[in-house]
Amino acid sequence: MASSHESLTAEEYVEAFKSFLDHSTEHQCMDQFNKEEMPNIMAGLGNGKSTINVLGVGSGTGEQDLKMIRILQAAHPGVLIDNEIIEPNPQHVAAYKELVNQAPDLQNVSFIWHQLTSSQYEQQMKEKGAHKKFDFIHMIQMLYRVEDIPNTIKYFHSCLDHHGKLLIIILSDSSGWASLWKKYRHCLPSTDSGHYITSNSVTDVLKRLGVEYHVYEFLSGWDITECFTEGDPVGGHMMDFLTGTKNFLGTAPPGLRQRLQEALCQPECSSKKDGRIIFSNNLSMIVVES
């Protein structure tokens, strides 16, 4: 029987993603990395230049970008920061611009947005014969939406200046996502257009490229308790985010729904804490040398 599953539109994805952020420690986990590791990473950038070039690939609404820019400002007072952003979602770009407009402390930072996918950007640069070099490039939680992962990593790594660094943040192989994708893929609808990629896939590419890198592992959790409450709208959004499918709970055959809910409860995917079900959302922060 043909399934009536539909993929999420850009607007629906924004909504589903928001419900994920509201109930997970994703951003707190990135904040911990920013606090513990980032100042050190940032201090080594720029090599005494008067302008530091930064490129965000798939920057979304910009909250994480601006946190990193501020750490960079603190590490290099008075230095100009040239920040370019690649982000295809028009709503994300608008939200990012709004955030910049409201920020009082970004006088020495210039912003250029490219409303493109990473592959469109790469294509455009190659057609122009342009090859701008960057001191810091970051790809945060975005490789799931990329067609050719090895070549994308290779291309952006080639955009690093001497002493530049590439930061890739991706789900860890110790996360519930990794178990779900490897072991319970049959429980997911075929509409999920993303690639099931975790940290090991990235480090395999980096090994083949022969580049130096360091992996930092951070624990993170996502409270998915509402996914198991019949008719709960928050649980509905969460299931849509998990499966990349519009109204998954309303359109999925009951058998599929039940199999996925059972998979989510497995110990390799989640743990129970104070009667809540916490899905493991552990992240790997991979810092790659130029």
XYZ file of N, CA, C and O in Angstrom, residues 142-289:
592
model
N 24.292 20.266 10.545
C 23.695 20.525 9.233
C 24.013 19.455 8.189
O 23.393 19.426 7.144
N 24.938 18.546 8.470
C 25.332 17.591 7.431
C 24.231 16.586 7.072
O 24.299 15.943 6.034
N 23.199 16.500 7.927
C 22.094 15.575 7.648
C 21.370 15.943 6.358
O 20.711 15.125 5.748
N 21.451 17.228 5.970
C 20.679 17.715 4.829
C 21.537 17.879 3.574
O 21.119 18.500 2.608
N 22.759 17.344 3.627
C 23.687 17.531 2.521
C 23.702 16.284 1.642
O 23.686 15.176 2.157
N 23.727 16.472 0.313
C 23.696 15.314 -0.592
C 24.999 14.519 -0.537
O 24.997 13.325 -0.312
N 26.118 15.210 -0.789
C 27.402 14.522 -0.880
C 28.267 14.948 0.303
O 28.961 15.959 0.252
N 28.210 14.162 1.368
C 28.864 14.554 2.620
C 30.400 14.605 2.494
O 31.001 15.613 2.824
N 31.052 13.542 1.968
C 32.519 13.597 1.881
C 33.032 14.802 1.084
O 33.951 15.498 1.522
N 32.396 15.075 -0.074
C 32.878 16.188 -0.889
C 32.574 17.541 -0.276
O 33.321 18.502 -0.466
N 31.468 17.633 0.473
C 31.133 18.890 1.151
C 32.189 19.199 2.215
O 32.685 20.322 2.307
N 32.546 18.182 2.991
C 33.570 18.377 4.020
C 34.903 18.751 3.359
O 35.593 19.677 3.778
N 35.225 18.041 2.287
C 36.483 18.284 1.575
C 36.522 19.717 1.032
O 37.531 20.424 1.168
N 35.406 20.155 0.430
C 35.369 21.498 -0.155
C 35.557 22.571 0.919
O 36.402 23.454 0.777
N 34.780 22.493 2.007
C 34.875 23.555 3.026
C 36.217 23.503 3.764
O 36.749 24.528 4.155
N 36.785 22.305 3.884
C 38.121 22.224 4.476
C 39.129 22.951 3.578
O 40.047 23.616 4.066
N 38.920 22.862 2.260
C 39.831 23.525 1.312
C 39.694 25.055 1.362
O 40.528 25.775 0.832
N 38.621 25.543 2.000
C 38.416 26.999 2.131
C 39.110 27.575 3.361
O 39.007 28.776 3.631
N 39.799 26.717 4.141
C 40.490 27.218 5.338
C 41.790 27.896 4.964
O 42.530 27.418 4.100
N 42.083 28.988 5.648
C 43.365 29.661 5.531
C 44.386 28.900 6.377
O 44.014 28.029 7.169
N 45.680 29.246 6.241
C 46.692 28.634 7.113
C 46.288 28.886 8.562
O 45.826 29.974 8.883
N 46.475 27.895 9.410
C 46.127 27.982 10.839
C 44.615 28.136 11.049
O 44.189 28.479 12.150
N 43.829 27.929 10.005
C 42.374 28.009 10.160
C 41.833 26.735 10.808
O 42.532 25.720 10.891
N 40.590 26.826 11.284
C 39.968 25.644 11.893
C 38.539 25.473 11.389
O 37.823 26.461 11.187
N 38.150 24.217 11.223
C 36.791 23.862 10.817
C 36.136 23.140 11.991
O 36.699 22.173 12.520
N 34.988 23.634 12.432
C 34.245 22.986 13.517
C 33.019 22.289 12.936
O 32.196 22.919 12.266
N 32.920 20.990 13.171
C 31.733 20.235 12.756
C 31.054 19.712 14.015
O 31.689 19.026 14.826
N 29.780 20.089 14.211
C 29.027 19.536 15.343
C 27.988 18.582 14.766
O 27.220 18.948 13.868
N 28.001 17.368 15.273
C 27.170 16.306 14.692
C 26.754 15.355 15.814
O 27.413 15.308 16.858
N 25.708 14.597 15.621
C 25.291 13.644 16.653
C 26.354 12.575 16.868
O 26.973 12.085 15.928
N 26.547 12.253 18.142
C 27.538 11.255 18.522
C 27.026 9.849 18.218
O 25.825 9.601 18.172
N 27.972 8.916 18.052
C 27.565 7.520 17.880
C 27.021 6.923 19.165
O 26.448 5.844 19.160
N 27.195 7.645 20.287
C 26.634 7.156 21.554
C 25.203 7.686 21.749
O 24.589 7.451 22.778
N 24.673 8.420 20.750
C 23.334 9.012 20.904
C 22.237 8.003 20.555
O 22.486 7.008 19.859
N 21.030 8.300 21.031
C 19.876 7.471 20.697
C 19.582 7.498 19.204
O 19.087 6.531 18.629
N 19.898 8.645 18.572
C 19.684 8.772 17.113
C 20.476 7.687 16.379
O 19.973 7.078 15.438
N 21.736 7.485 16.800
C 22.593 6.499 16.132
C 21.962 5.110 16.213
O 21.889 4.382 15.220
N 21.459 4.753 17.401
C 20.828 3.430 17.575
C 19.554 3.328 16.755
O 19.275 2.311 16.109
N 18.789 4.418 16.787
C 17.516 4.437 16.065
C 17.771 4.222 14.573
O 17.113 3.414 13.919
N 18.762 4.948 14.044
C 19.038 4.889 12.607
C 19.663 3.554 12.192
O 19.388 3.046 11.126
N 20.522 2.995 13.062
C 21.195 1.747 12.686
C 20.279 0.549 12.893
O 20.155 -0.318 12.038
N 19.635 0.526 14.070
C 18.956 -0.702 14.486
C 17.460 -0.680 14.188
O 16.851 -1.724 13.989
N 16.884 0.516 14.186
C 15.420 0.594 14.066
C 14.988 1.388 12.841
O 13.937 1.988 12.821
N 15.842 1.381 11.810
C 15.524 2.158 10.616
C 14.187 1.731 10.010
O 13.459 2.539 9.447
N 13.871 0.444 10.163
C 12.595 -0.077 9.619
C 11.375 0.551 10.315
O 10.261 0.427 9.827
N 11.603 1.216 11.447
C 10.494 1.866 12.168
C 10.283 3.297 11.674
O 9.383 3.988 12.152
N 11.156 3.779 10.781
C 11.045 5.160 10.319
C 10.426 5.195 8.927
O 10.711 4.336 8.099
N 9.584 6.199 8.661
C 8.965 6.302 7.344
C 9.998 6.705 6.286
O 11.005 7.324 6.605
N 9.739 6.367 5.031
C 10.700 6.665 3.967
C 10.730 8.143 3.594
O 11.568 8.574 2.818
N 9.804 8.942 4.169
C 9.798 10.381 3.865
C 10.935 11.117 4.518
O 11.188 12.260 4.197
N 11.594 10.482 5.495
C 12.670 11.189 6.194
C 13.785 11.440 5.193
O 14.531 10.539 4.844
N 13.888 12.695 4.721
C 14.799 12.988 3.613
C 16.240 13.171 4.076
O 17.148 13.293 3.286
N 16.441 13.211 5.394
C 17.788 13.466 5.900
C 18.693 12.258 5.760
O 18.239 11.138 5.549
N 19.996 12.495 5.875
C 20.949 11.386 5.898
C 21.176 11.015 7.344
O 21.291 11.872 8.195
N 21.259 9.707 7.578
C 21.490 9.253 8.946
C 22.988 9.256 9.178
O 23.660 8.259 8.971
N 23.507 10.401 9.572
C 24.960 10.510 9.708
C 25.328 10.847 11.149
O 24.675 11.673 11.784
N 26.352 10.164 11.660
C 26.832 10.431 13.012
C 28.345 10.670 12.953
O 28.960 10.579 11.894
N 28.895 10.949 14.108
C 30.289 11.361 14.237
C 31.284 10.445 13.493
O 32.191 10.916 12.823
N 31.102 9.123 13.608
C 32.057 8.201 12.982
C 32.129 8.357 11.470
O 33.192 8.201 10.877
N 30.977 8.689 10.841
C 30.983 8.881 9.381
C 31.864 10.076 9.027
O 32.541 10.089 8.003
N 31.829 11.100 9.898
C 32.616 12.311 9.645
C 34.105 12.030 9.852
O 34.939 12.384 9.018
N 34.434 11.354 10.959
C 35.858 11.094 11.220
C 36.439 10.140 10.163
O 37.618 10.249 9.818
N 35.616 9.243 9.610
C 36.082 8.381 8.507
C 36.511 9.224 7.309
O 37.549 8.975 6.692
N 35.694 10.241 6.989
C 36.011 11.145 5.872
C 37.320 11.888 6.175
O 38.201 12.005 5.317
N 37.442 12.385 7.411
C 38.628 13.160 7.794
C 39.893 12.301 7.742
O 40.958 12.760 7.322
N 39.748 11.022 8.138
C 40.902 10.100 8.068
C 41.326 9.931 6.616
O 42.518 9.959 6.304
N 40.337 9.757 5.734
C 40.655 9.592 4.302
C 41.317 10.845 3.733
O 42.163 10.758 2.854
N 40.915 12.013 4.235
C 41.525 13.269 3.764
C 42.927 13.467 4.359
O 43.678 14.335 3.908
N 43.235 12.682 5.388
C 44.550 12.779 6.024
C 44.753 14.069 6.803
O 45.871 14.578 6.882
N 43.656 14.611 7.372
C 43.793 15.863 8.129
C 43.758 15.586 9.633
O 43.248 14.565 10.074
N 44.300 16.531 10.374
C 44.342 16.404 11.829
C 43.030 16.898 12.430
O 42.507 17.934 12.001
N 42.526 16.179 13.425
C 41.275 16.624 14.061
C 41.230 16.149 15.503
O 41.980 15.253 15.906
N 40.349 16.777 16.266
C 40.154 16.382 17.659
C 38.645 16.312 17.933
O 37.916 17.196 17.503
N 38.203 15.265 18.621
C 36.771 15.112 18.908
C 36.492 15.342 20.390
O 37.153 14.757 21.254
N 35.536 16.227 20.671
C 35.069 16.457 22.049
C 33.660 15.889 22.142
O 32.814 16.208 21.304
N 33.406 15.058 23.149
C 32.079 14.444 23.306
C 31.309 15.144 24.428
O 31.872 15.361 25.509
N 30.058 15.493 24.179
C 29.230 16.130 25.196
C 27.883 15.421 25.330
O 27.250 15.094 24.327
N 27.463 15.210 26.580
C 26.179 14.557 26.828
C 25.040 15.559 26.664
O 25.144 16.707 27.074
N 23.964 15.100 26.054
C 22.785 15.945 25.894
C 21.559 15.037 25.891
O 21.650 13.875 25.491
N 20.427 15.564 26.365
C 19.204 14.757 26.414
C 18.014 15.496 25.819
O 18.017 16.730 25.737
N 17.022 14.730 25.394
C 15.794 15.304 24.830
C 14.614 14.604 25.500
O 14.476 13.395 25.395
N 13.808 15.373 26.216
C 12.668 14.807 26.932
C 11.533 14.539 25.944
O 10.872 15.455 25.473
N 11.326 13.258 25.636
C 10.321 12.897 24.614
C 9.057 12.288 25.233
O 8.270 11.636 24.542
N 8.856 12.497 26.546
C 7.730 11.878 27.252
C 6.400 12.109 26.519
O 5.577 11.201 26.415
N 6.215 13.340 25.996
C 4.928 13.674 25.351
C 4.658 12.860 24.085
O 3.522 12.775 23.628
N 5.703 12.262 23.505
C 5.522 11.431 22.303
C 4.610 10.240 22.582
O 4.091 9.621 21.661
N 4.462 9.916 23.860
C 3.694 8.719 24.222
C 2.310 9.069 24.748
O 1.566 8.205 25.178
N 1.976 10.368 24.730
C 0.658 10.799 25.194
C -0.242 10.996 23.986
O 0.031 11.853 23.141
N -1.276 10.182 23.908
C -2.223 10.240 22.789
C -2.744 11.671 22.599
O -3.195 12.300 23.554
N -2.629 12.186 21.383
C -3.240 13.482 21.058
C -2.509 14.701 21.584
O -2.992 15.818 21.459
N -1.304 14.512 22.167
C -0.570 15.671 22.690
C 0.087 16.439 21.530
O 0.869 15.860 20.781
N -0.218 17.742 21.373
C 0.333 18.477 20.215
C 1.863 18.590 20.252
O 2.510 18.527 19.211
N 2.427 18.733 21.453
C 3.892 18.807 21.573
C 4.506 17.473 21.130
O 5.472 17.432 20.356
N 3.919 16.388 21.605
C 4.378 15.052 21.204
C 4.265 14.860 19.699
O 5.131 14.241 19.074
N 3.213 15.441 19.119
C 3.015 15.374 17.668
C 4.162 16.043 16.920
O 4.735 15.482 15.983
N 4.523 17.259 17.371
C 5.644 17.984 16.747
C 6.957 17.214 16.902
O 7.777 17.164 15.991
N 7.142 16.618 18.089
C 8.377 15.870 18.346
C 8.495 14.680 17.405
O 9.558 14.410 16.857
N 7.382 13.958 17.223
C 7.403 12.798 16.335
C 7.643 13.244 14.893
O 8.315 12.553 14.125
N 7.118 14.407 14.529
C 7.357 14.935 13.180
C 8.845 15.230 12.998
O 9.429 14.958 11.945
N 9.469 15.789 14.039
C 10.894 16.124 13.969
C 11.737 14.843 13.886
O 12.670 14.741 13.094
N 11.359 13.854 14.698
C 12.087 12.581 14.722
C 12.046 11.864 13.385
O 13.008 11.228 12.982
N 10.900 11.971 12.711
C 10.698 11.188 11.490
C 10.814 12.027 10.217
O 10.788 11.489 9.119
N 10.909 13.356 10.365
C 10.953 14.225 9.190
C 9.662 14.173 8.400
O 9.628 14.427 7.199
N 8.561 13.838 9.086
C 7.281 13.602 8.414
C 6.188 14.493 8.976
O 6.100 14.700 10.182
N 5.349 14.991 8.079
C 4.229 15.835 8.475
C 3.158 14.978 9.153
O 2.752 13.945 8.611
N 2.715 15.407 10.334
C 1.657 14.708 11.067
C 1.856 13.192 11.103
O 0.972 12.421 10.745
N 3.025 12.768 11.541
C 3.366 11.338 11.575
C 2.342 10.533 12.379
O 1.858 9.494 11.930
N 1.992 11.043 13.570
C 1.074 10.279 14.429
C -0.300 10.122 13.791
O -0.978 9.119 13.970
N -0.702 11.129 12.999
C -2.014 11.077 12.356
C -2.043 10.251 11.081
O -3.089 9.747 10.680
N -0.881 10.098 10.418
C -0.881 9.431 9.105
C -0.226 8.054 9.103
O -0.419 7.287 8.179
N 0.566 7.753 10.128
C 1.298 6.478 10.126
C 0.360 5.323 10.444
O -0.541 5.462 11.274
N 0.573 4.171 9.807
C -0.197 2.986 10.201
C 0.088 2.685 11.676
O 1.229 2.866 12.118
N -0.939 2.251 12.431
C -0.759 2.027 13.872
C 0.430 1.127 14.202
O 1.143 1.353 15.170
N 0.679 0.128 13.360
C 1.789 -0.797 13.601
C 3.135 -0.084 13.587
O 3.982 -0.297 14.451
N 3.305 0.795 12.597
C 4.564 1.544 12.464
C 4.757 2.474 13.659
O 5.837 2.568 14.236
N 3.650 3.135 14.024
C 3.690 4.067 15.141
C 4.124 3.343 16.421
O 4.990 3.798 17.145
N 3.518 2.195 16.625
C 3.806 1.413 17.840
C 5.261 0.916 17.831
O 5.948 0.992 18.850
N 5.726 0.448 16.671
C 7.115 -0.036 16.572
C 8.099 1.087 16.888
O 9.074 0.883 17.591
N 7.817 2.291 16.358
C 8.722 3.419 16.600
C 8.693 3.808 18.082
O 9.741 4.036 18.693
N 7.492 3.843 18.673
C 7.406 4.205 20.098
C 8.143 3.176 20.964
O 8.814 3.547 21.927
N 8.047 1.911 20.581
C 8.765 0.867 21.343
C 10.274 1.039 21.182
O 11.035 0.909 22.141
N 10.716 1.341 19.955
C 12.153 1.536 19.698
C 12.688 2.699 20.530
O 13.781 2.625 21.100
N 11.905 3.783 20.619
C 12.344 4.975 21.350
C 12.563 4.679 22.832
O 13.336 5.379 23.488
N 11.878 3.671 23.356
C 12.001 3.329 24.783
C 13.171 2.390 25.063
O 13.481 2.132 26.225
N 13.803 1.873 24.028
C 14.896 0.910 24.247
C 16.073 1.598 24.958
O 16.338 2.775 24.719
N 16.777 0.822 25.811
C 17.859 1.436 26.603
C 18.963 2.083 25.755
O 19.620 3.014 26.200
N 19.161 1.585 24.522
C 20.226 2.217 23.720
C 19.765 3.544 23.106
O 20.557 4.292 22.550
N 18.455 3.830 23.211
C 17.937 5.097 22.690
C 17.658 6.110 23.799
O 17.906 7.298 23.640
N 17.102 5.629 24.913
C 16.699 6.589 25.952
C 16.821 5.988 27.341
O 17.025 4.788 27.506
N 16.673 6.866 28.333
C 16.704 6.408 29.722
C 15.515 7.030 30.443
O 14.963 8.034 29.973
N 15.114 6.437 31.544
C 13.997 7.007 32.313
C 14.564 7.789 33.487
O 15.488 7.342 34.152
N 14.000 8.977 33.704
C 14.481 9.793 34.815
C 13.285 10.499 35.438
O 12.593 11.267 34.761
N 13.015 10.235 36.722
C 11.871 10.824 37.437
C 10.573 10.663 36.640
O 9.800 11.615 36.495
N 10.382 9.484 36.078
C 9.145 9.212 35.344
C 9.107 9.834 33.948
O 8.114 9.702 33.232
N 10.180 10.517 33.534
C 10.246 11.105 32.192
C 11.110 10.215 31.300
O 11.983 9.492 31.791
N 10.872 10.283 29.991
C 11.682 9.502 29.057
C 12.641 10.454 28.354
O 12.220 11.376 27.655
N 13.944 10.240 28.588
C 14.970 11.145 28.056
C 15.746 10.434 26.944
O 16.497 9.490 27.198
N 15.545 10.900 25.729
C 16.214 10.354 24.548
C 17.632 10.913 24.521
O 17.848 12.102 24.776
N 18.613 10.051 24.230
C 19.998 10.519 24.235
C 20.305 11.319 22.970
O 20.153 10.830 21.858
N 20.722 12.567 23.198
C 20.993 13.494 22.092
C 22.470 13.913 22.121
O 22.818 15.042 21.784
N 23.347 12.978 22.539
C 24.765 13.315 22.722
C 25.390 13.863 21.445
O 25.110 13.373 20.349
N 26.259 14.878 21.619
C 26.870 15.534 20.466
C 28.384 15.324 20.432
O 29.026 15.203 21.469
N 28.913 15.283 19.214
C 30.372 15.286 19.011
C 30.751 16.617 18.387
O 30.168 17.024 17.382
N 31.707 17.296 19.007
C 32.237 18.535 18.450
C 33.597 18.184 17.851
O 34.515 17.775 18.581
N 33.694 18.275 16.536
C 34.927 17.854 15.851
C 35.663 19.091 15.342
O 35.116 19.856 14.546
N 36.861 19.305 15.853
C 37.661 20.472 15.452
C 38.763 19.990 14.502
O 39.593 19.154 14.880
N 38.725 20.507 13.265
C 39.627 20.045 12.211
C 40.660 21.142 11.919
O 40.302 22.315 11.762
N 41.922 20.747 11.834
C 42.998 21.702 11.526
C 43.086 21.889 10.011
O 42.728 20.995 9.253
